[in-house]
Coordinates of N, CA and C in Angstrom, one line a residue:
X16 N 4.9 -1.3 11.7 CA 3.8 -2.0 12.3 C 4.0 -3.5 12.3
X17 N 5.2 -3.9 11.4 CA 4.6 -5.5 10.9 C 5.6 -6.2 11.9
X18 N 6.8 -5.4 12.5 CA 7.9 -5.9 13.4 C 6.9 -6.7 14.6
X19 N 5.8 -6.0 15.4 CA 5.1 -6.2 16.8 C 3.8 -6.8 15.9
X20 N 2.8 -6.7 15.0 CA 1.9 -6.8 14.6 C 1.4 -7.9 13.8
X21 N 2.7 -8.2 13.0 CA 2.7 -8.9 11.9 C 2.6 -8.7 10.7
X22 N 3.1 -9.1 9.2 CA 3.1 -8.7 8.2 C 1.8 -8.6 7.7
X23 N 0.6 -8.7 7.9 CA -0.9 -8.5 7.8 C -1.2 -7.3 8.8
X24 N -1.1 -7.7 9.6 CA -1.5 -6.9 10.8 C -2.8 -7.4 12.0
X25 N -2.4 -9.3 11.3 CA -2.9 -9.9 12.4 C -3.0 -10.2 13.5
X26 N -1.3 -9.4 14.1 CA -1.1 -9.7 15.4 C -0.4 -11.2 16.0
X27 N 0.4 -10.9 17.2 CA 1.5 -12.1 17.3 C 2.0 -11.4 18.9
X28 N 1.6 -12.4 19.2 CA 1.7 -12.6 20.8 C 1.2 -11.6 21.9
X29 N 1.7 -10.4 22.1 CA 1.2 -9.3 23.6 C 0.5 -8.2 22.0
X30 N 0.5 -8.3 20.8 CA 0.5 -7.1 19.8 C -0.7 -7.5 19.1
X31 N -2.1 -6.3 19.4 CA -3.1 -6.7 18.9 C -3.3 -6.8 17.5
X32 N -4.3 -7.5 16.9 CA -4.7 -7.4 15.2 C -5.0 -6.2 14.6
X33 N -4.7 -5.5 13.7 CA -4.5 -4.6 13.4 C -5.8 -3.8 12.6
X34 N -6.5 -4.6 11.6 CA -7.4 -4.0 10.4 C -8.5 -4.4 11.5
X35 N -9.4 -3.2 11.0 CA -10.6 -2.4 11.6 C -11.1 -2.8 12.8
X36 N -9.7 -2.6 13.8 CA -9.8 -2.0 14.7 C -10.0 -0.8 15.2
X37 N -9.9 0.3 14.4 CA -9.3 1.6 14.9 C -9.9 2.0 13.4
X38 N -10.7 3.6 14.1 CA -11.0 5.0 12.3 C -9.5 5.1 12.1
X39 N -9.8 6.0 11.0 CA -8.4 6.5 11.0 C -7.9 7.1 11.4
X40 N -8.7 8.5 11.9 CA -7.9 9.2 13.0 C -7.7 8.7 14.6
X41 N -8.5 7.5 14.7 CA -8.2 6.9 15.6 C -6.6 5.9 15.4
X42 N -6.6 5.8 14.7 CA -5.5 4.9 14.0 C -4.0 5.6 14.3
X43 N -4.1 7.0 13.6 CA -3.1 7.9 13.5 C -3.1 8.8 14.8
X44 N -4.5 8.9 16.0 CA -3.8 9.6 16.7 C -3.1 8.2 17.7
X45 N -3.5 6.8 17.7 CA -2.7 6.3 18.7 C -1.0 6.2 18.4
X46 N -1.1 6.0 16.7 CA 0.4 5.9 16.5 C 1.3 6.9 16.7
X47 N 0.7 8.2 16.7 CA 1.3 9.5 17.1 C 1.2 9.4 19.1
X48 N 0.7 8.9 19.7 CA 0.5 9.0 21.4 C 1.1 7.6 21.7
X49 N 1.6 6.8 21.0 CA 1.4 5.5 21.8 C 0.6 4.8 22.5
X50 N 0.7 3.6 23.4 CA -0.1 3.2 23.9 C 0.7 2.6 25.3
X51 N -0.1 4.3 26.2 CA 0.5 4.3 27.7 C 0.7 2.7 28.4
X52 N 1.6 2.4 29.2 CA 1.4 1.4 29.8 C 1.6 -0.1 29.2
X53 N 1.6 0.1 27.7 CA 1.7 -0.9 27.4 C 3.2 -0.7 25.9
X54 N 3.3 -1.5 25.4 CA 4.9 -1.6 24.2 C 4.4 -0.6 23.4
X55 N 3.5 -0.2 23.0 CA 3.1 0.6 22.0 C 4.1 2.1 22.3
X56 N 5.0 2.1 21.5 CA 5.7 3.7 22.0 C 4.7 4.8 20.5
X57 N 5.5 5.9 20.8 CA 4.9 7.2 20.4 C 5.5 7.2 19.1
X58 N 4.9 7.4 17.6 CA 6.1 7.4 16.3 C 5.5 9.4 15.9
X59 N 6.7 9.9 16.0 CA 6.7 11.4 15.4 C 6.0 11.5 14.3
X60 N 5.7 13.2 13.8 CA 6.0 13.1 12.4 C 6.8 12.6 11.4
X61 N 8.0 12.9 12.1 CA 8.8 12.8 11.5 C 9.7 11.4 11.4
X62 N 9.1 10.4 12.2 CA 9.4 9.0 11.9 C 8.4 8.6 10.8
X63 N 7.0 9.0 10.8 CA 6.3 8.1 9.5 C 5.3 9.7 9.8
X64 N 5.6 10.2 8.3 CA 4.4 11.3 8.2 C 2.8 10.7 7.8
X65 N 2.2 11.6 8.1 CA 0.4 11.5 8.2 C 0.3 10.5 6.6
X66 N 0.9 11.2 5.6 CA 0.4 10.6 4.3 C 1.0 9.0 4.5
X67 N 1.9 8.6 4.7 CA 2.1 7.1 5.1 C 1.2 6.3 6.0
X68 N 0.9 7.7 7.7 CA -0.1 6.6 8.1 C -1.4 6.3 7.5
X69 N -1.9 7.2 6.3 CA -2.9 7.3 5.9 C -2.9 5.9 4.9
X70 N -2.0 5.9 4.2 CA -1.7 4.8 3.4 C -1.5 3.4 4.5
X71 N -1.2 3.5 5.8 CA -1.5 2.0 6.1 C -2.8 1.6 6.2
X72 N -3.0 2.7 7.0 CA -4.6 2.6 7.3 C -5.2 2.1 6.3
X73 N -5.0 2.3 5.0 CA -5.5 2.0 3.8 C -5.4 0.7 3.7
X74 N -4.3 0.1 3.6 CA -3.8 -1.3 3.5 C -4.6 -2.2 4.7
X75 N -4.4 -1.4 6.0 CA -5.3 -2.2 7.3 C -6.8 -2.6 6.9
X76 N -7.3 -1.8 6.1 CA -8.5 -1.5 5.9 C -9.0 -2.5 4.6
X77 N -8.3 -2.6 3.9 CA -8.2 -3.9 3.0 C -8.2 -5.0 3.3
X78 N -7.0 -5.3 4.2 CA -7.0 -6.9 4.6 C -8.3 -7.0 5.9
X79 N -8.5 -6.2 6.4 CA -10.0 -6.8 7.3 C -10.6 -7.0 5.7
X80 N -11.3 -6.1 5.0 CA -12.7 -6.3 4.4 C -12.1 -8.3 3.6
X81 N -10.8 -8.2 3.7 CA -10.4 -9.4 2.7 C -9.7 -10.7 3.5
X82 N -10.8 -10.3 4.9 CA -9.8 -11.7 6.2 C -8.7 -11.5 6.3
X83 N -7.9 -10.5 6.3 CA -6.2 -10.7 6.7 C -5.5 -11.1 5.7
X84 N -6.2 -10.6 4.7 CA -4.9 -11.9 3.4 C -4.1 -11.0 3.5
X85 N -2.7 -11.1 3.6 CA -1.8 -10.1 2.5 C -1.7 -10.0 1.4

């Protein structure tokens, strides 16, 4: 995420800000579908399984309640 997103997941240039934007299963179904139309490609299971995305989510979900700090 932090390549397009940023190391927070503040976001940097066409790549939106990341923490609580998105539930979690909102979270993990876009990262499994991508985002048609736009750079967002599709990541498998098998590029980052559920328990990882679960864990960013987690992380995403921290820096909102805490401004974006990393």
């Amino acid at each position: 995420c932090s390549s397009c997103h940023g190391a927070g997941g503040e976001g940097k240039a066409l790549y939106p800000p990341l923490p609580g934007m998105l539930s979690e299963a909102e979270f993990i179904a876009t990262v499994r579908a991508g985002r048609v139309g736009k750079a967002m490609p599709m990541f498998a299971p098998d590029v980052f399984d559920d328990a990882t995305l679960r864990a960013d989510f987690a992380t995403l979900a921290r820096l909102a309640v805490n401004g974006r700090k990393a």
